[in-house]
Short mmCIF file of C-alpha atoms and ligand atoms in Angstrom, two decimals:
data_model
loop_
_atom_site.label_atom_id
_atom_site.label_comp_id
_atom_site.label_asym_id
_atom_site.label_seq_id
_atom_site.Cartn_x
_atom_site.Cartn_y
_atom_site.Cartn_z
CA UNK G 1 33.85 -11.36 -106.40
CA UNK G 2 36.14 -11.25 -103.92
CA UNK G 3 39.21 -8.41 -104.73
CA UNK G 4 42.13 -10.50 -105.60
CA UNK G 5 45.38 -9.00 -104.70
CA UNK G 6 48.57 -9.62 -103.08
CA UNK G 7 50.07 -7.77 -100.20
CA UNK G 8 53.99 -7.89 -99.86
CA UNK G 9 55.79 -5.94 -97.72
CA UNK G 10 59.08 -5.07 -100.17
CA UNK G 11 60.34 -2.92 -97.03
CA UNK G 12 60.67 -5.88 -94.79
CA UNK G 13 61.42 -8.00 -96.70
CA UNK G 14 64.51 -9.17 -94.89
CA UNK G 15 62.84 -9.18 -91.49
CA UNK G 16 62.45 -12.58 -89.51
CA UNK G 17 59.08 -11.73 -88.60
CA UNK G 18 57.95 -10.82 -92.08
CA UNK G 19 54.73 -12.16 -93.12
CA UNK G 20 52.77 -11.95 -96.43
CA UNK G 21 49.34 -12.11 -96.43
CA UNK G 22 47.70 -13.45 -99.64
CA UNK G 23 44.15 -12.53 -99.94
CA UNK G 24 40.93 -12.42 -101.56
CA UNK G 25 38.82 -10.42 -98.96
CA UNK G 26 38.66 -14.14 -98.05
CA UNK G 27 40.05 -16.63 -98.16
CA UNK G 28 43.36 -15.92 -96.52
CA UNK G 29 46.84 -17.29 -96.22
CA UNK G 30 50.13 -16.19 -94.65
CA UNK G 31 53.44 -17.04 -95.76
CA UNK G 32 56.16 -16.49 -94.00
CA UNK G 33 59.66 -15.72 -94.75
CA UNK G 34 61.14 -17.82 -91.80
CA UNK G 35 61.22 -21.04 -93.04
CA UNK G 36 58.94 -19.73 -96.67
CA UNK G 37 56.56 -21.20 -94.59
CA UNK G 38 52.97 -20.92 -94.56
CA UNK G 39 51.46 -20.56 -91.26
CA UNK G 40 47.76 -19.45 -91.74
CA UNK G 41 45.20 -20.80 -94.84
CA UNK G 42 41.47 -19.40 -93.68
CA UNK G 43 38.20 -20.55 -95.86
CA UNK G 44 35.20 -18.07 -97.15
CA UNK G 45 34.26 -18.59 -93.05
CA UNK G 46 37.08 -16.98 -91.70
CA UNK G 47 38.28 -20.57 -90.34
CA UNK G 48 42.20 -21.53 -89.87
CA UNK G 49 42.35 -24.97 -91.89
CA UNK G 50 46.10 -25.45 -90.88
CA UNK G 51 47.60 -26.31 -87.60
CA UNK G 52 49.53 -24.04 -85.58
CA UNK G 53 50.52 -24.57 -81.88
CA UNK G 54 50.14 -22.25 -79.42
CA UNK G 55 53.70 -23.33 -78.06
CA UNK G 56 55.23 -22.18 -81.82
CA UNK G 57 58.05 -20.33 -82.03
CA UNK G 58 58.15 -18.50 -84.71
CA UNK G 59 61.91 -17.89 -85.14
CA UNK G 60 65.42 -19.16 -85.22
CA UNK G 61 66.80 -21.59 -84.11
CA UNK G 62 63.97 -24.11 -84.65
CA UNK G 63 61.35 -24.89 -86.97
CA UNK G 64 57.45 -23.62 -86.80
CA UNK G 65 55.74 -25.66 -85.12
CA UNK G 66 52.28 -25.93 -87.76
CA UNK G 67 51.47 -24.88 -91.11
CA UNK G 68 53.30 -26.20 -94.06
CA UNK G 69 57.07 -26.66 -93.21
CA UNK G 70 58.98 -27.08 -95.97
CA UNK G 71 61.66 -30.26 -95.42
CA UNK G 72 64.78 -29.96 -97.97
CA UNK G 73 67.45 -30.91 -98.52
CA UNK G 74 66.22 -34.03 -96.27
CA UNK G 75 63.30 -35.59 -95.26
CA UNK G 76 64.04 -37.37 -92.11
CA UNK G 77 67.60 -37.75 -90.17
CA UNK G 78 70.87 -38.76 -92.09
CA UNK G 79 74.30 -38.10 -91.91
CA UNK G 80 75.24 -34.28 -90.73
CA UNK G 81 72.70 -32.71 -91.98
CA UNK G 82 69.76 -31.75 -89.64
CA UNK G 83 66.44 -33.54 -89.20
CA UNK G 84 64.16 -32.58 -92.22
CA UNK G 85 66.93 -29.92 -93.62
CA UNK G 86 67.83 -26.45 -93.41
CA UNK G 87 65.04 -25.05 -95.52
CA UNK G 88 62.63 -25.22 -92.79
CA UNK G 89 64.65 -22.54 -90.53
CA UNK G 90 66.24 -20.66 -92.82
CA UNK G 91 65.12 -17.06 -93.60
CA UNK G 92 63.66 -17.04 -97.36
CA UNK G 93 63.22 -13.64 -99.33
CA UNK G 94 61.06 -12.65 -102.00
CA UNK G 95 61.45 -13.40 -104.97
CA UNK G 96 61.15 -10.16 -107.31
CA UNK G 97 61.60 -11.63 -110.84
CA UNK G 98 60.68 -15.30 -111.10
CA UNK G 99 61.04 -17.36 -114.22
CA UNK G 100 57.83 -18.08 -115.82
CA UNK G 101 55.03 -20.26 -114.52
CA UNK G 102 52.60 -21.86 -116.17
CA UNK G 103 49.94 -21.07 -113.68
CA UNK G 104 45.97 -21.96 -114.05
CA UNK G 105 44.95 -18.61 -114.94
CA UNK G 106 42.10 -18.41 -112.29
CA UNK G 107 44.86 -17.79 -109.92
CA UNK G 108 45.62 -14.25 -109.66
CA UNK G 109 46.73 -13.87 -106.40
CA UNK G 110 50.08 -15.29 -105.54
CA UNK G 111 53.83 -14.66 -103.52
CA UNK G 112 57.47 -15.89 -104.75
CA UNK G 113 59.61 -16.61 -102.53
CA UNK G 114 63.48 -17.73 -103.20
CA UNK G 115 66.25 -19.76 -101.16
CA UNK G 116 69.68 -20.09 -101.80
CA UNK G 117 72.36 -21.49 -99.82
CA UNK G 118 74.78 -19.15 -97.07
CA UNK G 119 78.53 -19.70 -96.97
CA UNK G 120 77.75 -21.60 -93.96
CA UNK G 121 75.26 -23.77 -95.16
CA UNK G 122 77.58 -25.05 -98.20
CA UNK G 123 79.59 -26.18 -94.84
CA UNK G 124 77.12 -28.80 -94.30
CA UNK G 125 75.74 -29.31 -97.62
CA UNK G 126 78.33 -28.56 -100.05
CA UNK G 127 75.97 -27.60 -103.61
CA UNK G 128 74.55 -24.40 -104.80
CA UNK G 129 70.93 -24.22 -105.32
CA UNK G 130 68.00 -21.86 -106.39
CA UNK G 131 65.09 -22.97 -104.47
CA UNK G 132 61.54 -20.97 -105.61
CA UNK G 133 58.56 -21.31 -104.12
CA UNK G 134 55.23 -19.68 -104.92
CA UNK G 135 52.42 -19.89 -102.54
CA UNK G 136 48.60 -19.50 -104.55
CA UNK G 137 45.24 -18.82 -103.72
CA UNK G 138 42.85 -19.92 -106.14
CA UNK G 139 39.49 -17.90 -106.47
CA UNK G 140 37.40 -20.57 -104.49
CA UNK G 141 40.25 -20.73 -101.63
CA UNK G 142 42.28 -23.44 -102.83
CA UNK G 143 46.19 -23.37 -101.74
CA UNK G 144 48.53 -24.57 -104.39
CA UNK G 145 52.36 -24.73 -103.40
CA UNK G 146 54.95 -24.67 -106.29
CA UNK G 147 58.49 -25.73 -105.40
CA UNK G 148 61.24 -25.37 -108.27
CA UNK G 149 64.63 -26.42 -107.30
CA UNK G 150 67.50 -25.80 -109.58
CA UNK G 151 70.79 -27.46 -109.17
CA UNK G 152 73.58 -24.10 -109.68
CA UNK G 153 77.02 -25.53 -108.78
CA UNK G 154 79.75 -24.89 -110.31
CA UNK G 155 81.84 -27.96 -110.14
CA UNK G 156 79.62 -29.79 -112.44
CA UNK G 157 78.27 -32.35 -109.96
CA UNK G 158 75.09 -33.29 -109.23
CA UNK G 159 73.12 -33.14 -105.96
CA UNK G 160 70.56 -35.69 -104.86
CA UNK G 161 67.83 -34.62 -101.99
CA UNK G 162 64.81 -35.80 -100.17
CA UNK G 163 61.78 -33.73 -99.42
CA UNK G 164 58.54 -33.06 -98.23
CA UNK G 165 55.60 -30.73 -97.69
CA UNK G 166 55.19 -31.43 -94.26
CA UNK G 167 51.63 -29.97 -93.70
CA UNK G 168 50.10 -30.11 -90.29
CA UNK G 169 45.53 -30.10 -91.01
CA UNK G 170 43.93 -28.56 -88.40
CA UNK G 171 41.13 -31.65 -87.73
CA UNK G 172 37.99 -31.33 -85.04
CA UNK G 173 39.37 -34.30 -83.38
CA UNK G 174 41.78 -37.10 -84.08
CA UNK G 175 39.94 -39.99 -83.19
CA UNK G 176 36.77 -38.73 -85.89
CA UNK G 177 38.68 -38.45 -88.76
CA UNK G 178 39.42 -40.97 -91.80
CA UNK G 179 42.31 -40.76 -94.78
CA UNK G 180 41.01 -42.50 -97.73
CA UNK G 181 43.90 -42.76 -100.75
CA UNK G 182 46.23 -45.11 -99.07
CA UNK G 183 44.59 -47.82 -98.36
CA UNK G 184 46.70 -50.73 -99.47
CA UNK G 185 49.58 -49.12 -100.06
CA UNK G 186 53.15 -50.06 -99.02
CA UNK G 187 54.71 -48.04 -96.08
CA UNK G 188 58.01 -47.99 -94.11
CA UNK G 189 56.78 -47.70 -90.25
CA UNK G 190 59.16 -45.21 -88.39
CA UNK G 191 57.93 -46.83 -85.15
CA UNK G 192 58.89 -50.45 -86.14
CA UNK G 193 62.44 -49.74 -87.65
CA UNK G 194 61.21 -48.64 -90.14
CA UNK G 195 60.29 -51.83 -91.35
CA UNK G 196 58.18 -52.52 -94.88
CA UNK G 197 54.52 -53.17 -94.47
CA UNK G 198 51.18 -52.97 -96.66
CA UNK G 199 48.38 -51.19 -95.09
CA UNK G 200 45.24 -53.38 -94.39
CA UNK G 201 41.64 -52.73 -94.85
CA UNK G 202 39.69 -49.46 -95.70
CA UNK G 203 40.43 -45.81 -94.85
CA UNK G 204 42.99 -44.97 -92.24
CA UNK G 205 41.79 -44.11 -88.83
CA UNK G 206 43.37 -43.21 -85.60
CA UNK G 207 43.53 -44.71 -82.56
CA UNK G 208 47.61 -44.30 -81.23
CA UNK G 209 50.51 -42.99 -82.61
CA UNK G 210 51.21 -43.03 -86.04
CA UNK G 211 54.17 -42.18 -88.28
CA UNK G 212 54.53 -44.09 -91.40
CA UNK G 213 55.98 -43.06 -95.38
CA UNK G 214 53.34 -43.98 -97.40
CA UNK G 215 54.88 -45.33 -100.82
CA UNK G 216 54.37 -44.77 -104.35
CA UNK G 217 50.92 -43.01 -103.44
CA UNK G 218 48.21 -42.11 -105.90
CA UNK G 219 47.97 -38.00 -106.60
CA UNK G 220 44.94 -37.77 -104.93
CA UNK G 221 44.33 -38.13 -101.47
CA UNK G 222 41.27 -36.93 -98.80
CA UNK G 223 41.40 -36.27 -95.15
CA UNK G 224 37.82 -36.57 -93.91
CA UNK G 225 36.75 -35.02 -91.17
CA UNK G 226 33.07 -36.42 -89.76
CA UNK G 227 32.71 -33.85 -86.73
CA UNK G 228 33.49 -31.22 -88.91
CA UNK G 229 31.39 -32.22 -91.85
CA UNK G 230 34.58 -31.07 -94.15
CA UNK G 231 37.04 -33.35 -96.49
CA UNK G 232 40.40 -31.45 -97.36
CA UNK G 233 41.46 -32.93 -101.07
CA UNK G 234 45.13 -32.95 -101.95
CA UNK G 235 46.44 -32.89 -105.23
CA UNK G 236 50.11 -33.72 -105.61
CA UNK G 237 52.59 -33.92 -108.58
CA UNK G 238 56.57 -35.07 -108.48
CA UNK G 239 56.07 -36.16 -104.93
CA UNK G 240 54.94 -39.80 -105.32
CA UNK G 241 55.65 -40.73 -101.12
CA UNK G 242 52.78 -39.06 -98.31
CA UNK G 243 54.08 -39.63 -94.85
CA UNK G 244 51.15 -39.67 -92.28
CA UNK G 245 51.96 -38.31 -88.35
CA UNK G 246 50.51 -37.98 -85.53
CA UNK G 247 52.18 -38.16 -82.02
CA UNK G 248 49.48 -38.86 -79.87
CA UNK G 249 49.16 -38.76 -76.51
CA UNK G 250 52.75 -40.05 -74.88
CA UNK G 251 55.08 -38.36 -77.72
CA UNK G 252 53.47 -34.84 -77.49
CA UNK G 253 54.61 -35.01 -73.83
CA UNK G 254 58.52 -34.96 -74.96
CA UNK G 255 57.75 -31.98 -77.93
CA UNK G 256 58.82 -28.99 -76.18
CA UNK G 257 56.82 -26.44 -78.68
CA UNK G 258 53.75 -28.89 -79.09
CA UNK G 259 50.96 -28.59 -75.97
CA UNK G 260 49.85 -32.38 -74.50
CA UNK G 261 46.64 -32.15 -75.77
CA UNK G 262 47.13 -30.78 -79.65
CA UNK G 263 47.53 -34.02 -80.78
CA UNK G 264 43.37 -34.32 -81.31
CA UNK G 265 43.39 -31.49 -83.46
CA UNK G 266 45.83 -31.96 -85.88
CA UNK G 267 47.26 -34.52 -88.14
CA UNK G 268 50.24 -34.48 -90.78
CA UNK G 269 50.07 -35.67 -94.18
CA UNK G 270 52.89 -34.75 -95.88
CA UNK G 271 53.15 -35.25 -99.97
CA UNK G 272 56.65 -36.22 -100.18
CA UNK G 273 60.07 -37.72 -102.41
CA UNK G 274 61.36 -39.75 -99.52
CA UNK G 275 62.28 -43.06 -100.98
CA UNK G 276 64.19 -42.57 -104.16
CA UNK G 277 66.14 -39.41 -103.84
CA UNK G 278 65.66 -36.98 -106.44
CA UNK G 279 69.31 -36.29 -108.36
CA UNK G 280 69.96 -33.09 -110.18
CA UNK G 281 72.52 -32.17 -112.78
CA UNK G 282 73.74 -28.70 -112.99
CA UNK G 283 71.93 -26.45 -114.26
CA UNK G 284 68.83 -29.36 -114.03
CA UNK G 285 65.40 -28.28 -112.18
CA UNK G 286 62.83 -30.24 -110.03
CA UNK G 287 59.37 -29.17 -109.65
CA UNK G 288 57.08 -30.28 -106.86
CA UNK G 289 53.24 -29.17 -106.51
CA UNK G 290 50.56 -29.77 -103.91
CA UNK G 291 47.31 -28.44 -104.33
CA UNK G 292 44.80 -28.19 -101.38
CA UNK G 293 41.53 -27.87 -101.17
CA UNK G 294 38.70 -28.14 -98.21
CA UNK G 295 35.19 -28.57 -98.91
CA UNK G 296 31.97 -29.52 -96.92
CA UNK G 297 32.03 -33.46 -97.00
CA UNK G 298 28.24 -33.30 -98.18
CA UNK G 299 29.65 -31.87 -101.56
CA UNK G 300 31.15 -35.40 -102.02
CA UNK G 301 28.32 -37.22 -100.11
CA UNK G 302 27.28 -40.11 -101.67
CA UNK G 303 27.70 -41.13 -98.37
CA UNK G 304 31.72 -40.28 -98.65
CA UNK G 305 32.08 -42.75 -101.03
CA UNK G 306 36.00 -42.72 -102.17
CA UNK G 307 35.31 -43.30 -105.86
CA UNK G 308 33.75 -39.76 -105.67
CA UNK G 309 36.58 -38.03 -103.51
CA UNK G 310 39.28 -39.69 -104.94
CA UNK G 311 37.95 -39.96 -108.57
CA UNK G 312 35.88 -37.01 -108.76
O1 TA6 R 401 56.91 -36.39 -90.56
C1 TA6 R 401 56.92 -37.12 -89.42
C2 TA6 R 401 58.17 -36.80 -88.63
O2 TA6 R 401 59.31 -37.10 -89.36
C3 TA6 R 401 58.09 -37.57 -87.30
O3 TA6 R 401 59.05 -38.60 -87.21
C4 TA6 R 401 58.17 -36.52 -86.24
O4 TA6 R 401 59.34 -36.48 -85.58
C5 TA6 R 401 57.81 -35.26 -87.01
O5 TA6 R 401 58.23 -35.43 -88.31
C6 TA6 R 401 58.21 -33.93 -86.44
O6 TA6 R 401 59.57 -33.67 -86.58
P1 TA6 R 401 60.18 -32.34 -86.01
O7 TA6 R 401 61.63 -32.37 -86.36
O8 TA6 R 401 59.47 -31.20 -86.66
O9 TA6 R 401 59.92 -32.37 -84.53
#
């Protein structure tokens, strides 16, 4: 039995760079406090199950490239605000005294982290918030991500905000690798206009460029990976859109922080609340989970049948 603990660094805890390591002996997983971003989540094997480029840069002005950025208060580009939000590049700090919660009390082993809006970022999005976020490692490795956002003004107006856990999988390559979950769902295509479409046909595979907001998605959805014999599960609650990404071959070529040739090894699939804004009163609070997990596609074999992953 692994010796659950966690490791926070209380003396740097204001420090761009800071990192908290969550572990069991293994599993791992990093957090960071740019962004409250986790950058690293490592199986029982020692292997890195997230996506990080080797072009990252891992502070301001700019986002991480990899990991799970967290989008908010935006998913996407409107008005002023930046593309996917401030959260993503903003430095987070620990959070010493959450409120309660309810946790599934395997899970011993956790960090809280809080946001709350500068003076200058009331400038560009003019409402007071509490953002937590705790970051867990269950006993068998799983990563569950709690966000709680509390509306705080005090001008007695509400807020309304789109967001997203915009997590990059780390995937043996591209072009052997299936989503099963959204299958004949609706979608908004970001390459056609964003035009409404329903998917076609069985699980999602990839063959070109893809960026699409999944709609109204079922909780459960599986990233299969053949080469690598493993199936990542997510489990998602209060974020009923997934938005599916990868640039491929053309697109990586205009990411400055993104090498031409990552684009086989990763792929996003991002549990999301991108088509009906989520409003706040004051004094109101949103919660939005996603639980991973990644186990050996044999453990579902039957021979991936999705009843079984997506039922099971
Ligand atoms: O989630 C997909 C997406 O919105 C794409 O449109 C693509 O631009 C990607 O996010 C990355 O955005 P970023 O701002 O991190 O370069």
């Amino acid at each position: 039995m692994p010796n659950l603990s966690t490791l926070a660094l209380p003396n740097l805890k204001n420090y761009p760079y800071c990192k908290i390591n969550i572990y069991g002996l293994v599993p791992t997983c990093i957090v960071r406090l740019y962004g409250g971003q986790v950058t690293s989540w490592k199986n029982e094997q020692g292997d890195e199950l997230l996506f990080v480029s080797s072009k990252a840069v891992f502070k301001s002005p700019g986002a991480i490239r990899g990991g799970i950025p967290i989008c908010f208060p935006q998913f996407g580009t409107h008005g002023n605000l930046e593309k996917h939000g401030f959260a993503r590049n903003r430095l987070w700090l620990v959070d010493d005294n959450p409120p309660p919660l309810p946790v599934n009390s395997g899970i011993k082993t956790y960090a809280d982290l809080i946001l709350k809006p500068s003076e200058e970022d009331l400038k560009i999005w003019p409402h007071r918030f509490e953002f937590r976020l705790r970051v867990a490692l269950g006993p068998k490795g799983d990563l569950f991500l709690t966000s709680r956002i509390r509306n705080t003004n005090t001008d007695g107006k509400p807020f309304s905000f789109t967001f997203a856990y915009h997590t990059y999988f780390s995937v043996s390559d591209i072009s052997e690798v299936r989503i099963e979950g959204l299958e004949t769902m609706d979608y908004f295509d970001n390459l056609k206009g964003k035009e409404r479409f329903t998917e076609q046909g069985d699980a999602l595979v990839f063959e070109s460029e893809i960026d699409k907001v999944y709609l109204d998605t079922p909780p459960k959805i599986a990233i299969i990976d053949h080469e690598k014999k493993r199936t990542f599960v997510l489990r998602k609650d209060g974020l009923p859109d997934a938005v599916v990404w990868n640039p491929w071959e053309r697109r990586s070529k205009t990411i400055l922080d993104f090498g031409d040739e990552e684009y086989k090894h990763m792929l996003c699939v991002e549990p999301a609340a991108v088509e009906k804004p989520i409003t706040l009163k004051p004094g109101e609070e949103w919660k939005g989970r996603l639980e991973l997990s990644a186990v050996p596609s044999s453990y579902y074999s039957g021979q991936l049948d999705p009843d079984k992953v997506l039922h099971g």
